Structures are given as structure tokens and as C-alpha cells.
Amino acid sequence: MNTTDLLRSPNTVLANAVDDALDVLRPRLLEAGTERIEFTVGTQLNGRPHIGTHLVQSLSFLVAERARDEFGVDAAVDFVALDNAPAETVNDSGRMYQLAYHHQLADHGIRALVAEYYAPLLDAMTSRTGVEYRVSTYTDQQASPEFRAEFLRTLEYLDQIRFWLAPASGTAHIRLPCPTCGWSQRYADHTRLLELDDSGALFEAMCHEHGRYEADVTPLGGGYLDLSTLYRNVVKERSYRPGDSTLHVMVKGGDWAFGCQLVDGAHVAIGAPAAPVPLRVFTPQILGSDGGKLSKSLLRAAADAGDATGDSTAEWLLDPAAWPGTQADYVEALTGAGELMLSSPRHFFRSYTTTALEALMTTRQPARNQSQAHGRPRNIQIYKQYFDLIADGSKTVEVRVAYASMKRIRVGDLLNFTCRGEECLTRVTRIGTYRTFKEMFGTENVASVNPHATEAEQLRAIHAIFPPEKEALGVITFEIERVNPGE
């Protein structure tokens, strides 16, 4: 089954500028020194995740896998459990107060929640993609000297950034939980900055149970620092330091595209950070039948009220544990939908209704003969001019730098070449290894690599893509033959 049989996507400004969703990483990757990409995905700990949350998480692994194979660098996922999400709220005389999950459950409770609700999918995605992950928490993040030092720097520009962080009120939501009970004022109405100097910042805040108190924040300690979502992202993005050969990429749901204009406004108001802020990848947003972002609480409220809008969404989209099948089937369907989205920029830079996503995840593609496939076919993106040559059978040798991921491919493995929503399934029949591209052309048939270019022309093109330091890793070739997807 072709991609076009499952969905059709409109063109977009960004999709029209790139051949692959990963092209948005290329400008930064062209800068010297990148040896590793770390994809950070943050998740609010507010109960069992729904399909939108799982899609962002699974796409983080799939994007990392494709980046590793395409750019030949190590890739990993940093899963950040946002344990500062409100577990309880209370209205006291018109003022809202909240108790974060961290203060309700403590560290061991947070770890247990992550293990129950999130680790099964994260483990399955690592097993499927070979991309490792680590788990951190917002509590860990706010305690780091880098994060706190950057927060203190932003306080010097608080007047310039406060309306970027809170456009409606101009009151930056700096929550400093009560040291006695852990509750904090949600919108920081009574939080005041009393002192700011080289040693830190002294705040005054209000608790609905224990009255006024002071909180001291220093680079190395002090009270718990709970920032609103916009403020946290400003500080987090600015806290990366130069000298790190890792390219940091934030993976966010599509709704974040609106919020990031405020984050960027704060960055401009403060001035250039010590290092370039991380790149951002926005995943497709999942919409309910009314066009709004998928929300468990809104849909269930509608269902409880007898509104048909709440009845049209399959329960497993709100609670993946209700998936009518095994966990392995669910991961397979989720990954299949993610790979389909990544198969073309038009499919990735868009939104999906729950109805469309349900169709993508429940429509079975023809099974491939696993005895011939040597496992799951490996997707390899390729430029259109070379894809067409493979598709028409005139290009039978693919050339790559001998990255570790490429060296794991074996004779008999299936390589599924993709470009702009098109796919071409091939099988590896022979593998060649060489020290240089010049040496490779001394053995391989030039016409088998590209029938429309001479050896000199191909060498110039290859060296334009792969600089000497990449060629030094070695060269690997795959002789391939076309395979019928139904076999």
C-alpha cells in the first residue's frame, strides 16, 4: 500500500522548502564540531498520557533514528518528566494555589509514575530504533547550577521580558513553593523580588495556609524554583553552554509553534545567549473533532454532558491502555503512523484529527515476508534524483560513509528508500568496504552508482556532501535489487 492510499496532505510553506522533515536540522549540522544530537521531549505529568503525548514521544525516537542514519552522528533522547505540573489546586479568596506532583509524590513517587505510564513505550521505542534514552525531571533541571544561574541573569531584564512571559498581566509566574507545605501561588500575584545581587535573589511569596514567607534562590541552592511553561523554556534554552559538541533539539507538539514567538521575544529582549539556543522540531498536532487540540478533560466532560463530540473519539486515543490488542500491536501501529508522517514533509508539517489518526493506526499495510526481510525494513531517505534512479532500476549501488549505523546492515537486509512520500523497497545483495571514495570507484562500476555522471563528476558531488573528516571514517557500498513490497 502506497502512502498516497492512506492520506493526502496539502502543501505548506515549510514543506515546500525542504525535501525531508530532517532538513530543518541541516543548517546547524553544517557547523563544524557536531558529534551527537540529543532530542529533548518534555511531558507534563498529569496522569496517564493520551495518544497525542505518545505520538510526540515516539516521533522523538523516530526522528533521532533518522538523524543518526542520515547524518552519521550519535543520537539520543532525553525524556524530561515535568513534575512541576499541578497535582492539586485550590481557590482561596479568588487566588489560585497549586501543589506540584513533585511535592505531592516526592522523587520515589515520580519515578514510579514514570515507570508505570511512560517507560513501557520508551523501552519499546529504544528496542525498535536502537536509540537510547535517559529520564530526567524538572526538579533535576531547576536544581542545576546552569539553570539557576541563567534564571538569575534573566531577573536583570525582568521589566523587559515580563510581558513576553505573561502578555495579559505582565506578572512573570515565578512560583516559590512554601517551605512548610509545598503549595505555591499559581499566578505569583503576591510574589515580589526583594533583592538581586551577585550572590542570588531574595523573594517574598504568599501561602494560603502559612502566610508570607521569604525564599532565597542562588546558583547552588535555595528554595525550589517553579517557573511557568514559557519562562521555563526561556531559561532552559539559554542554559546550554558552548564547547559542547552535542546539538540540542527540542521536540515539541505542534501547538508550541504559537508559544515560541513569545519565548523568542524574551530571548531578543535579554540579548544573545552564551551559545545558540537549541533547535526546535514541532510534531504534528492531534485535534479533536471540533478542531481543537486533543484534550482528555474536555472530551470526557462533553461525553458526561451527553454531547456527541465526546462520543466520536475511540477510548484508546484518550487512554492507550484501552487499545484493542497487545502492547506490541499498539507500538507497531503508533510507529507505523509516525513513519508515515515522516515519509514526506507534507505529512509531517500538518495536524491530524483523531479520526484521521485512528484510520492511520488501524489500517494494516501488507505484511512483508519476514524470512526474506531479515527483520523490519530500514528506511533510508535519499535525494529525489537518486531515488528515481533506484526506482527505475538503473542505480544498483548505493554509497555511504561507514558510520556505525551503516556498518550494522547485512546482506539480505531490506532497505526502504524514501523521498517526498514515495517508497522503493530493495534488498542488499552485496556489501563493499573501502578506505576512500577514490578507492571505491576503483572497484565499483561507476554506472551502477550513477549512470548519468562520470567518475570525476561523482567524486566532486560526493566530496561536496562528505568533507574529509567524514570520508576518514571509511566508505561502504550496498549493491541492491528491487523487491516487491508484497513478497
CSV table of C-alpha atoms in Angstrom, one decimal:
chain,number,residue,atom,x,y,z
A,1,MET,CA,0.0,0.0,0.0
A,2,ASN,CA,1.4,3.4,-1.0
A,3,THR,CA,1.5,6.4,1.3
A,4,THR,CA,-1.0,8.2,-1.0
A,5,ASP,CA,-3.5,5.4,-0.4
A,6,LEU,CA,-3.6,6.3,3.3
A,7,LEU,CA,-3.6,10.1,3.3
A,8,ARG,CA,-3.2,13.1,1.2
A,9,SER,CA,-1.6,16.2,2.7
A,10,PRO,CA,-1.8,19.8,1.5
A,11,ASN,CA,1.4,21.8,0.8
A,12,THR,CA,2.7,24.2,3.4
A,13,VAL,CA,5.3,27.0,3.4
A,14,LEU,CA,7.9,24.8,5.2
A,15,ALA,CA,7.1,21.6,3.4
A,16,ASN,CA,7.7,23.4,0.1
A,17,ALA,CA,11.2,24.5,1.3
A,18,VAL,CA,12.5,21.0,2.2
A,19,ASP,CA,12.7,17.5,0.8
A,20,ASP,CA,12.6,15.9,4.2
A,21,ALA,CA,11.5,17.0,7.7
A,22,LEU,CA,15.0,16.5,8.9
A,23,ASP,CA,16.3,19.2,6.6
A,24,VAL,CA,15.4,21.7,9.3
A,25,LEU,CA,18.4,20.4,11.2
A,26,ARG,CA,20.8,20.7,8.4
A,27,PRO,CA,21.8,24.4,8.8
A,28,ARG,CA,23.1,23.8,12.4
A,29,LEU,CA,24.6,20.4,11.5
A,30,LEU,CA,26.7,22.1,8.8
A,31,GLU,CA,28.5,23.9,11.6
A,32,ALA,CA,31.7,22.1,12.5
A,33,GLY,CA,32.0,20.0,15.6
A,34,THR,CA,28.6,18.3,15.9
A,35,GLU,CA,29.3,14.7,17.0
A,36,ARG,CA,26.0,14.0,18.8
A,37,ILE,CA,22.3,15.0,18.6
A,38,GLU,CA,20.2,15.0,21.8
A,39,PHE,CA,16.5,15.2,21.3
A,40,THR,CA,14.7,16.6,24.4
A,41,VAL,CA,11.0,15.8,24.8
A,42,GLY,CA,9.2,17.2,27.9
A,43,THR,CA,5.9,15.7,29.2
A,44,GLN,CA,3.6,17.1,31.8
A,45,LEU,CA,3.0,14.5,34.5
A,46,ASN,CA,-0.8,14.9,34.7
A,47,GLY,CA,-1.9,11.3,34.7
A,48,ARG,CA,-2.0,8.6,32.1
A,49,PRO,CA,-0.9,10.0,28.7
A,50,HIS,CA,-3.2,10.1,25.7
A,51,ILE,CA,-2.3,9.4,22.1
A,52,GLY,CA,-1.0,12.9,21.4
A,53,THR,CA,1.6,12.6,24.1
A,54,HIS,CA,2.6,9.1,22.9
A,55,LEU,CA,2.9,10.4,19.3
A,56,VAL,CA,5.3,13.2,20.3
A,57,GLN,CA,7.4,10.7,22.4
A,58,SER,CA,7.5,8.0,19.6
A,59,LEU,CA,8.4,10.6,17.0
A,60,SER,CA,11.3,11.8,19.1
A,61,PHE,CA,12.8,8.3,18.7
A,62,LEU,CA,12.0,8.0,15.0
A,63,VAL,CA,13.4,11.5,14.3
A,64,ALA,CA,16.5,10.6,16.3
A,65,GLU,CA,16.9,7.3,14.4
A,66,ARG,CA,16.6,9.0,11.0
A,67,ALA,CA,19.0,11.8,12.0
A,68,ARG,CA,21.6,9.2,13.2
A,69,ASP,CA,21.4,7.3,10.0
A,70,GLU,CA,21.2,10.3,7.7
A,71,PHE,CA,23.9,12.5,9.3
A,72,GLY,CA,26.1,9.8,10.8
A,73,VAL,CA,26.2,11.1,14.3
A,74,ASP,CA,25.2,9.6,17.6
A,75,ALA,CA,21.7,10.4,18.7
A,76,ALA,CA,19.8,10.0,22.0
A,77,VAL,CA,16.5,11.1,23.6
A,78,ASP,CA,16.2,13.0,26.8
A,79,PHE,CA,12.8,12.4,28.3
A,80,VAL,CA,12.0,15.2,30.8
A,81,ALA,CA,9.2,14.4,33.2
A,82,LEU,CA,7.7,17.8,34.1
A,83,ASP,CA,6.9,17.0,37.7
A,84,ASN,CA,6.1,20.7,38.5
A,85,ALA,CA,2.7,20.1,36.8
A,86,PRO,CA,-0.1,20.9,39.3
A,87,ALA,CA,-1.5,17.8,41.1
A,88,GLU,CA,-4.0,19.8,43.2
A,89,THR,CA,-5.4,23.3,43.0
A,90,VAL,CA,-7.4,25.4,45.4
A,91,ASN,CA,-9.1,28.7,45.2
A,92,ASP,CA,-8.6,30.9,48.3
A,93,SER,CA,-10.5,34.2,48.2
A,94,GLY,CA,-10.1,34.4,44.4
A,95,ARG,CA,-6.4,33.5,44.5
A,96,MET,CA,-5.3,30.2,42.9
A,97,TYR,CA,-2.8,28.0,44.7
A,98,GLN,CA,-1.3,24.7,43.4
A,99,LEU,CA,0.6,21.7,44.7
A,100,ALA,CA,3.0,20.2,42.2
A,101,TYR,CA,3.3,16.5,41.6
A,102,HIS,CA,6.9,16.7,42.9
A,103,HIS,CA,5.6,18.0,46.3
A,104,GLN,CA,2.7,15.6,46.4
A,105,LEU,CA,4.6,12.4,45.4
A,106,ALA,CA,8.3,13.1,46.1
A,107,ASP,CA,11.1,11.7,44.0
A,108,HIS,CA,10.2,8.0,44.5
A,109,GLY,CA,6.6,8.6,43.6
A,110,ILE,CA,7.6,10.4,40.4
A,111,ARG,CA,9.9,7.6,39.4
A,112,ALA,CA,7.1,5.1,40.0
A,113,LEU,CA,4.7,7.2,37.9
A,114,VAL,CA,7.2,7.4,35.0
A,115,ALA,CA,7.8,3.6,35.2
A,116,GLU,CA,4.1,2.8,35.1
A,117,TYR,CA,2.9,5.3,32.4
A,118,TYR,CA,5.9,6.2,30.2
A,119,ALA,CA,8.7,3.6,30.5
A,120,PRO,CA,6.9,0.9,28.5
A,121,LEU,CA,6.7,3.0,25.4
A,122,LEU,CA,10.1,4.5,25.8
A,123,ASP,CA,11.6,1.0,26.2
A,124,ALA,CA,9.7,-0.3,23.2
A,125,MET,CA,11.0,2.6,21.1
A,126,THR,CA,14.6,2.1,22.1
A,127,SER,CA,14.2,-1.6,21.2
A,128,ARG,CA,12.8,-0.7,17.8
A,129,THR,CA,15.1,2.1,16.9
A,130,GLY,CA,18.3,1.4,18.8
A,131,VAL,CA,18.2,5.0,20.2
A,132,GLU,CA,18.9,5.1,23.9
A,133,TYR,CA,17.1,7.4,26.3
A,134,ARG,CA,17.5,8.9,29.7
A,135,VAL,CA,14.9,10.1,32.2
A,136,SER,CA,15.3,13.4,34.0
A,137,THR,CA,12.8,15.6,35.8
A,138,TYR,CA,12.0,19.3,36.0
A,139,THR,CA,13.1,19.0,39.7
A,140,ASP,CA,16.6,17.9,38.5
A,141,GLN,CA,16.6,20.7,35.9
A,142,GLN,CA,15.7,23.5,38.3
A,143,ALA,CA,18.3,22.3,40.7
A,144,SER,CA,21.2,22.5,38.3
A,145,PRO,CA,23.7,25.4,38.7
A,146,GLU,CA,23.4,26.2,35.0
A,147,PHE,CA,19.6,26.6,35.1
A,148,ARG,CA,19.7,28.7,38.3
A,149,ALA,CA,22.5,30.9,37.1
A,150,GLU,CA,20.6,31.6,33.8
A,151,PHE,CA,17.4,32.3,35.8
A,152,LEU,CA,19.2,34.9,37.9
A,153,ARG,CA,20.5,36.5,34.7
A,154,THR,CA,17.0,36.9,33.4
A,155,LEU,CA,15.9,38.7,36.5
A,156,GLU,CA,18.2,41.6,35.4
A,157,TYR,CA,15.9,42.0,32.4
A,158,LEU,CA,12.6,41.3,34.2
A,159,ASP,CA,11.0,44.6,33.2
A,160,GLN,CA,11.9,43.9,29.5
A,161,ILE,CA,10.6,40.3,29.4
A,162,ARG,CA,7.7,40.2,31.8
A,163,PHE,CA,5.1,40.9,29.1
A,164,TRP,CA,6.7,38.3,26.8
A,165,LEU,CA,6.3,35.8,29.6
A,166,ALA,CA,2.8,36.9,30.7
A,167,PRO,CA,1.3,39.1,28.0
A,168,ALA,CA,-2.0,39.5,29.7
A,169,SER,CA,-0.8,40.7,33.1
A,170,GLY,CA,2.9,41.4,32.9
A,171,THR,CA,3.5,39.3,36.0
A,172,ALA,CA,6.0,36.6,35.4
A,173,HIS,CA,4.9,33.4,37.0
A,174,ILE,CA,7.8,32.7,39.4
A,175,ARG,CA,6.4,30.1,41.9
A,176,LEU,CA,8.4,29.5,45.0
A,177,PRO,CA,6.6,26.8,47.0
A,178,CYS,CA,6.0,27.3,50.7
A,179,PRO,CA,8.9,25.6,52.6
A,180,THR,CA,6.4,24.2,55.1
A,181,CYS,CA,3.7,22.6,52.9
A,182,GLY,CA,4.9,22.9,49.3
A,183,TRP,CA,1.9,24.9,48.0
A,184,SER,CA,2.6,28.0,45.8
A,185,GLN,CA,0.5,30.8,44.3
A,186,ARG,CA,-0.3,29.7,40.8
A,187,TYR,CA,0.0,33.1,39.1
A,188,ALA,CA,2.5,34.6,41.5
A,189,ASP,CA,0.2,37.5,42.4
A,190,HIS,CA,1.9,38.2,45.7
A,191,THR,CA,5.4,37.2,44.7
A,192,ARG,CA,7.9,40.0,44.9
A,193,LEU,CA,11.6,40.3,44.1
A,194,LEU,CA,13.2,41.9,47.2
A,195,GLU,CA,16.9,41.8,46.4
A,196,LEU,CA,19.1,40.8,43.5
A,197,ASP,CA,22.9,40.8,43.5
A,198,ASP,CA,25.8,38.6,42.5
A,199,SER,CA,25.1,36.1,45.3
A,200,GLY,CA,21.4,35.4,44.3
A,201,ALA,CA,17.9,36.7,44.6
A,202,LEU,CA,15.6,37.1,47.6
A,203,PHE,CA,11.8,36.8,47.0
A,204,GLU,CA,8.7,37.3,49.1
A,205,ALA,CA,5.8,35.0,48.4
A,206,MET,CA,2.4,34.0,49.9
A,207,CYS,CA,0.9,30.7,51.2
A,208,HIS,CA,-2.8,30.3,51.7
A,209,GLU,CA,-2.1,28.3,54.9
A,210,HIS,CA,1.1,29.8,56.3
A,211,GLY,CA,1.0,33.4,55.2
A,212,ARG,CA,4.0,35.4,53.9
A,213,TYR,CA,7.5,33.8,53.7
A,214,GLU,CA,10.8,34.6,52.0
A,215,ALA,CA,12.7,32.4,49.6
A,216,ASP,CA,16.3,32.7,48.6
A,217,VAL,CA,17.5,31.5,45.2
A,218,THR,CA,21.2,31.1,44.5
A,219,PRO,CA,23.1,29.3,41.7
A,220,LEU,CA,24.0,26.4,44.1
A,221,GLY,CA,20.8,26.1,46.0
A,222,GLY,CA,18.0,27.8,47.8
A,223,GLY,CA,14.3,27.2,47.5
A,224,TYR,CA,12.5,25.1,44.8
A,225,LEU,CA,12.2,27.2,41.6
A,226,ASP,CA,8.9,26.5,39.8
A,227,LEU,CA,8.6,28.6,36.6
A,228,SER,CA,5.7,28.8,34.2
A,229,THR,CA,6.0,27.0,30.9
A,230,LEU,CA,7.1,30.0,28.9
A,231,TYR,CA,9.6,31.1,31.5
A,232,ARG,CA,11.0,27.6,32.0
A,233,ASN,CA,11.6,27.3,28.3
A,234,VAL,CA,13.4,30.6,28.1
A,235,VAL,CA,15.8,29.7,30.9
A,236,LYS,CA,16.2,26.1,29.7
A,237,GLU,CA,17.1,27.1,26.1
A,238,ARG,CA,19.6,29.7,27.4
A,239,SER,CA,21.3,27.4,29.9
A,240,TYR,CA,23.2,25.3,27.3
A,241,ARG,CA,26.9,26.2,27.3
A,242,PRO,CA,29.4,26.5,24.4
A,243,GLY,CA,32.1,23.9,24.0
A,244,ASP,CA,29.7,21.0,23.8
A,245,SER,CA,29.8,19.0,20.6
A,246,THR,CA,26.2,18.0,21.1
A,247,LEU,CA,23.5,19.6,19.0
A,248,HIS,CA,20.4,20.0,21.3
A,249,VAL,CA,17.0,19.8,19.7
A,250,MET,CA,13.7,20.4,21.5
A,251,VAL,CA,10.8,18.2,20.2
A,252,LYS,CA,7.5,19.8,20.8
A,253,GLY,CA,3.9,19.3,19.9
A,254,GLY,CA,2.6,21.5,17.1
A,255,ASP,CA,0.7,23.8,19.5
A,256,TRP,CA,4.0,25.1,20.7
A,257,ALA,CA,4.6,26.9,17.4
A,258,PHE,CA,2.3,29.7,18.8
A,259,GLY,CA,4.0,29.9,22.2
A,260,CYS,CA,7.5,30.0,20.8
A,261,GLN,CA,7.0,33.5,19.4
A,262,LEU,CA,6.8,34.7,23.0
A,263,VAL,CA,9.8,32.7,24.0
A,264,ASP,CA,11.8,34.2,21.1
A,265,GLY,CA,10.6,37.7,22.1
A,266,ALA,CA,12.1,37.2,25.5
A,267,HIS,CA,15.4,35.9,24.0
A,268,VAL,CA,15.6,39.1,21.9
A,269,ALA,CA,14.8,41.3,24.9
A,270,ILE,CA,17.6,39.7,27.0
A,271,GLY,CA,20.2,39.5,24.2
A,272,ALA,CA,22.2,36.8,22.7
A,273,PRO,CA,22.9,33.8,25.0
A,274,ALA,CA,26.3,32.3,25.6
A,275,ALA,CA,25.6,29.6,23.0
A,276,PRO,CA,23.0,29.3,20.2
A,277,VAL,CA,19.6,28.2,21.6
A,278,PRO,CA,18.6,24.6,20.7
A,279,LEU,CA,16.8,23.9,17.5
A,280,ARG,CA,13.1,23.0,17.7
A,281,VAL,CA,11.1,20.3,15.9
A,282,PHE,CA,7.4,20.7,16.0
A,283,THR,CA,5.5,17.4,15.6
A,284,PRO,CA,2.0,17.1,14.1
A,285,GLN,CA,-0.7,18.3,16.4
A,286,ILE,CA,-3.7,15.9,17.2
A,287,LEU,CA,-7.0,17.6,17.0
A,288,GLY,CA,-10.4,16.6,18.3
A,289,SER,CA,-13.5,16.5,16.0
A,290,ASP,CA,-14.1,20.2,16.7
A,291,GLY,CA,-10.7,21.3,15.5
A,292,GLY,CA,-9.3,21.9,19.0
A,293,LYS,CA,-6.2,20.3,20.4
A,294,LEU,CA,-7.0,16.8,21.8
A,295,SER,CA,-7.9,17.1,25.4
A,296,LYS,CA,-9.0,14.2,27.7
A,297,SER,CA,-10.7,16.5,30.1
A,298,LEU,CA,-12.7,18.4,27.5
A,299,LEU,CA,-13.8,15.3,25.6
A,300,ARG,CA,-14.8,13.4,28.8
A,301,ALA,CA,-16.7,16.5,30.1
A,302,ALA,CA,-18.6,16.6,26.8
A,303,ALA,CA,-19.4,12.9,27.0
A,304,ASP,CA,-20.6,13.2,30.5
A,305,ALA,CA,-22.9,16.0,29.4
A,306,GLY,CA,-24.3,13.9,26.6
A,307,ASP,CA,-22.6,15.9,23.9
A,308,ALA,CA,-21.9,13.8,20.8
A,309,THR,CA,-18.5,15.4,20.4
A,310,GLY,CA,-17.3,13.3,23.3
A,311,ASP,CA,-18.6,10.1,21.8
A,312,SER,CA,-16.8,10.2,18.5
A,313,THR,CA,-13.3,9.5,19.9
A,314,ALA,CA,-12.2,6.0,20.5
A,315,GLU,CA,-11.3,5.4,24.1
A,316,TRP,CA,-7.8,4.1,23.3
A,317,LEU,CA,-7.0,7.5,21.8
A,318,LEU,CA,-7.5,9.0,25.3
A,319,ASP,CA,-6.2,6.0,27.2
A,320,PRO,CA,-3.8,3.8,25.2
A,321,ALA,CA,-4.3,1.1,27.8
A,322,ALA,CA,-7.7,0.6,26.1
A,323,TRP,CA,-6.1,-0.3,22.8
A,324,PRO,CA,-7.9,-3.4,21.4
A,325,GLY,CA,-4.9,-5.5,21.1
A,326,THR,CA,-1.4,-6.2,22.6
A,327,GLN,CA,1.1,-3.6,23.6
A,328,ALA,CA,3.3,-4.8,20.7
A,329,ASP,CA,0.5,-4.2,18.3
A,330,TYR,CA,0.0,-0.7,19.7
A,331,VAL,CA,3.6,0.2,19.3
A,332,GLU,CA,3.7,-1.2,15.8
A,333,ALA,CA,0.6,0.9,14.8
A,334,LEU,CA,2.0,4.0,16.5
A,335,THR,CA,5.4,3.6,14.9
A,336,GLY,CA,3.8,3.0,11.5
A,337,ALA,CA,1.8,6.2,11.8
A,338,GLY,CA,4.9,8.1,12.8
A,339,GLU,CA,7.0,6.7,9.9
A,340,LEU,CA,4.2,7.6,7.5
A,341,MET,CA,4.2,11.2,8.8
A,342,LEU,CA,8.0,11.4,8.4
A,343,SER,CA,7.8,10.0,4.9
A,344,SER,CA,7.1,13.4,3.5
A,345,PRO,CA,7.3,17.0,4.8
A,346,ARG,CA,3.7,17.5,3.7
A,347,HIS,CA,2.6,14.7,6.1
A,348,PHE,CA,4.8,16.0,8.9
A,349,PHE,CA,4.2,19.7,8.9
A,350,ARG,CA,0.4,19.5,9.4
A,351,SER,CA,-2.2,18.5,12.0
A,352,TYR,CA,-4.3,15.3,12.2
A,353,THR,CA,-7.8,14.9,13.7
A,354,THR,CA,-8.4,11.9,15.9
A,355,THR,CA,-10.5,10.4,13.1
A,356,ALA,CA,-7.6,10.6,10.7
A,357,LEU,CA,-5.1,9.3,13.2
A,358,GLU,CA,-7.4,6.4,14.1
A,359,ALA,CA,-7.6,5.5,10.4
A,360,LEU,CA,-3.7,5.6,10.1
A,361,MET,CA,-3.2,3.4,13.1
A,362,THR,CA,-5.9,0.8,12.3
A,363,THR,CA,-5.3,0.4,8.6
A,364,ARG,CA,-3.0,-2.5,8.1
A,365,GLN,CA,-0.3,-2.3,5.4
A,366,PRO,CA,0.5,-5.5,3.5
A,367,ALA,CA,2.8,-7.8,5.6
A,368,ARG,CA,6.2,-8.4,4.2
A,369,ASN,CA,7.8,-11.8,4.2
A,370,GLN,CA,9.9,-11.7,7.4
A,371,SER,CA,12.1,-14.6,6.4
A,372,GLN,CA,13.3,-12.6,3.4
A,373,ALA,CA,13.3,-9.3,5.2
A,374,HIS,CA,15.8,-10.1,7.9
A,375,GLY,CA,13.5,-8.1,10.2
A,376,ARG,CA,11.9,-4.7,9.8
A,377,PRO,CA,12.9,-2.8,6.6
A,378,ARG,CA,15.3,0.0,7.3
A,379,ASN,CA,14.1,3.4,6.0
A,380,ILE,CA,16.8,5.5,4.2
A,381,GLN,CA,15.9,8.9,2.9
A,382,ILE,CA,17.6,9.9,-0.3
A,383,TYR,CA,17.5,12.9,-2.7
A,384,LYS,CA,14.9,12.8,-5.5
A,385,GLN,CA,17.5,12.5,-8.4
A,386,TYR,CA,18.9,9.3,-6.8
A,387,PHE,CA,15.6,7.9,-5.7
A,388,ASP,CA,14.3,8.0,-9.2
A,389,LEU,CA,17.4,6.1,-10.4
A,390,ILE,CA,16.9,3.4,-7.8
A,391,ALA,CA,13.2,3.2,-8.6
A,392,ASP,CA,13.8,2.7,-12.3
A,393,GLY,CA,16.5,0.1,-11.6
A,394,SER,CA,19.4,2.0,-13.2
A,395,LYS,CA,21.2,2.7,-9.9
A,396,THR,CA,22.1,-0.6,-8.2
A,397,VAL,CA,24.9,0.6,-5.9
A,398,GLU,CA,24.3,3.0,-3.0
A,399,VAL,CA,27.3,4.7,-1.4
A,400,ARG,CA,27.5,5.9,2.2
A,401,VAL,CA,30.1,6.9,4.7
A,402,ALA,CA,30.8,3.9,7.0
A,403,TYR,CA,29.0,5.2,10.1
A,404,ALA,CA,28.4,2.7,12.8
A,405,SER,CA,24.7,2.5,11.9
A,406,MET,CA,25.6,1.7,8.3
A,407,LYS,CA,28.0,-1.0,9.3
A,408,ARG,CA,25.2,-2.8,11.1
A,409,ILE,CA,23.5,-3.5,7.7
A,410,ARG,CA,23.9,-7.1,6.5
A,411,VAL,CA,23.5,-8.9,3.1
A,412,GLY,CA,19.8,-9.8,2.9
A,413,ASP,CA,18.5,-6.8,4.8
A,414,LEU,CA,15.8,-4.7,3.3
A,415,LEU,CA,16.5,-1.0,2.6
A,416,ASN,CA,13.4,1.1,2.0
A,417,PHE,CA,14.4,4.2,0.2
A,418,THR,CA,12.1,7.2,0.8
A,419,CYS,CA,11.7,10.6,-0.8
A,420,ARG,CA,8.7,13.0,-0.7
A,421,GLY,CA,6.2,10.4,0.3
A,422,GLU,CA,7.4,7.8,-2.3
A,423,GLU,CA,9.0,4.5,-1.3
A,424,CYS,CA,11.2,2.0,-3.0
A,425,LEU,CA,11.9,-1.3,-1.3
A,426,THR,CA,15.2,-3.0,-2.0
A,427,ARG,CA,17.3,-5.9,-0.7
A,428,VAL,CA,21.1,-5.8,-0.1
A,429,THR,CA,22.9,-8.4,-2.2
A,430,ARG,CA,26.5,-7.4,-1.6
A,431,ILE,CA,28.4,-5.0,0.7
A,432,GLY,CA,31.8,-3.4,-0.1
A,433,THR,CA,34.1,-1.5,2.2
A,434,TYR,CA,36.8,0.9,1.2
A,435,ARG,CA,39.2,3.5,2.7
A,436,THR,CA,38.3,6.3,0.3
A,437,PHE,CA,35.7,7.2,-2.3
A,438,LYS,CA,38.5,7.1,-4.9
A,439,GLU,CA,39.4,3.6,-3.9
A,440,MET,CA,35.7,2.7,-4.0
A,441,PHE,CA,35.5,3.8,-7.7
A,442,GLY,CA,38.5,1.6,-8.4
A,443,THR,CA,36.3,-1.4,-7.8
A,444,GLU,CA,32.6,-0.4,-8.2
A,445,ASN,CA,31.1,0.1,-11.6
A,446,VAL,CA,30.7,3.9,-12.0
A,447,ALA,CA,27.5,3.5,-14.0
A,448,SER,CA,26.0,1.4,-11.2
A,449,VAL,CA,26.4,4.3,-8.8
A,450,ASN,CA,25.1,6.9,-11.2
A,451,PRO,CA,24.6,6.1,-14.9
A,452,HIS,CA,24.4,9.8,-15.8
A,453,ALA,CA,27.7,11.0,-14.3
A,454,THR,CA,31.3,10.3,-14.9
A,455,GLU,CA,33.7,9.2,-12.1
A,456,ALA,CA,35.1,12.7,-11.8
A,457,GLU,CA,31.7,14.3,-11.6
A,458,GLN,CA,30.5,11.8,-9.0
A,459,LEU,CA,33.7,12.4,-6.9
A,460,ARG,CA,33.1,16.1,-6.9
A,461,ALA,CA,29.5,15.7,-5.9
A,462,ILE,CA,30.4,13.2,-3.1
A,463,HIS,CA,33.1,15.4,-1.7
A,464,ALA,CA,30.7,18.3,-1.6
A,465,ILE,CA,28.5,16.3,0.6
A,466,PHE,CA,31.0,14.5,2.7
A,467,PRO,CA,34.0,16.5,4.0
A,468,PRO,CA,37.4,14.8,4.6
A,469,GLU,CA,36.7,14.1,8.3
A,470,LYS,CA,33.7,12.1,7.3
A,471,GLU,CA,35.5,10.2,4.5
A,472,ALA,CA,38.1,9.3,7.1
A,473,LEU,CA,35.5,7.1,8.7
A,474,GLY,CA,35.6,4.8,5.7
A,475,VAL,CA,33.3,4.2,2.7
A,476,ILE,CA,30.7,1.5,2.4
A,477,THR,CA,28.6,0.4,-0.6
A,478,PHE,CA,25.4,-1.6,-0.9
A,479,GLU,CA,24.5,-3.4,-4.0
A,480,ILE,CA,20.7,-3.6,-4.1
A,481,GLU,CA,17.9,-5.2,-6.0
A,482,ARG,CA,14.3,-4.1,-6.2
A,483,VAL,CA,11.8,-6.0,-4.1
A,484,ASN,CA,8.0,-6.2,-4.5
A,485,PRO,CA,6.5,-5.0,-1.2
A,486,GLY,CA,4.0,-7.8,-1.2
A,487,GLU,CA,6.7,-10.5,-1.2
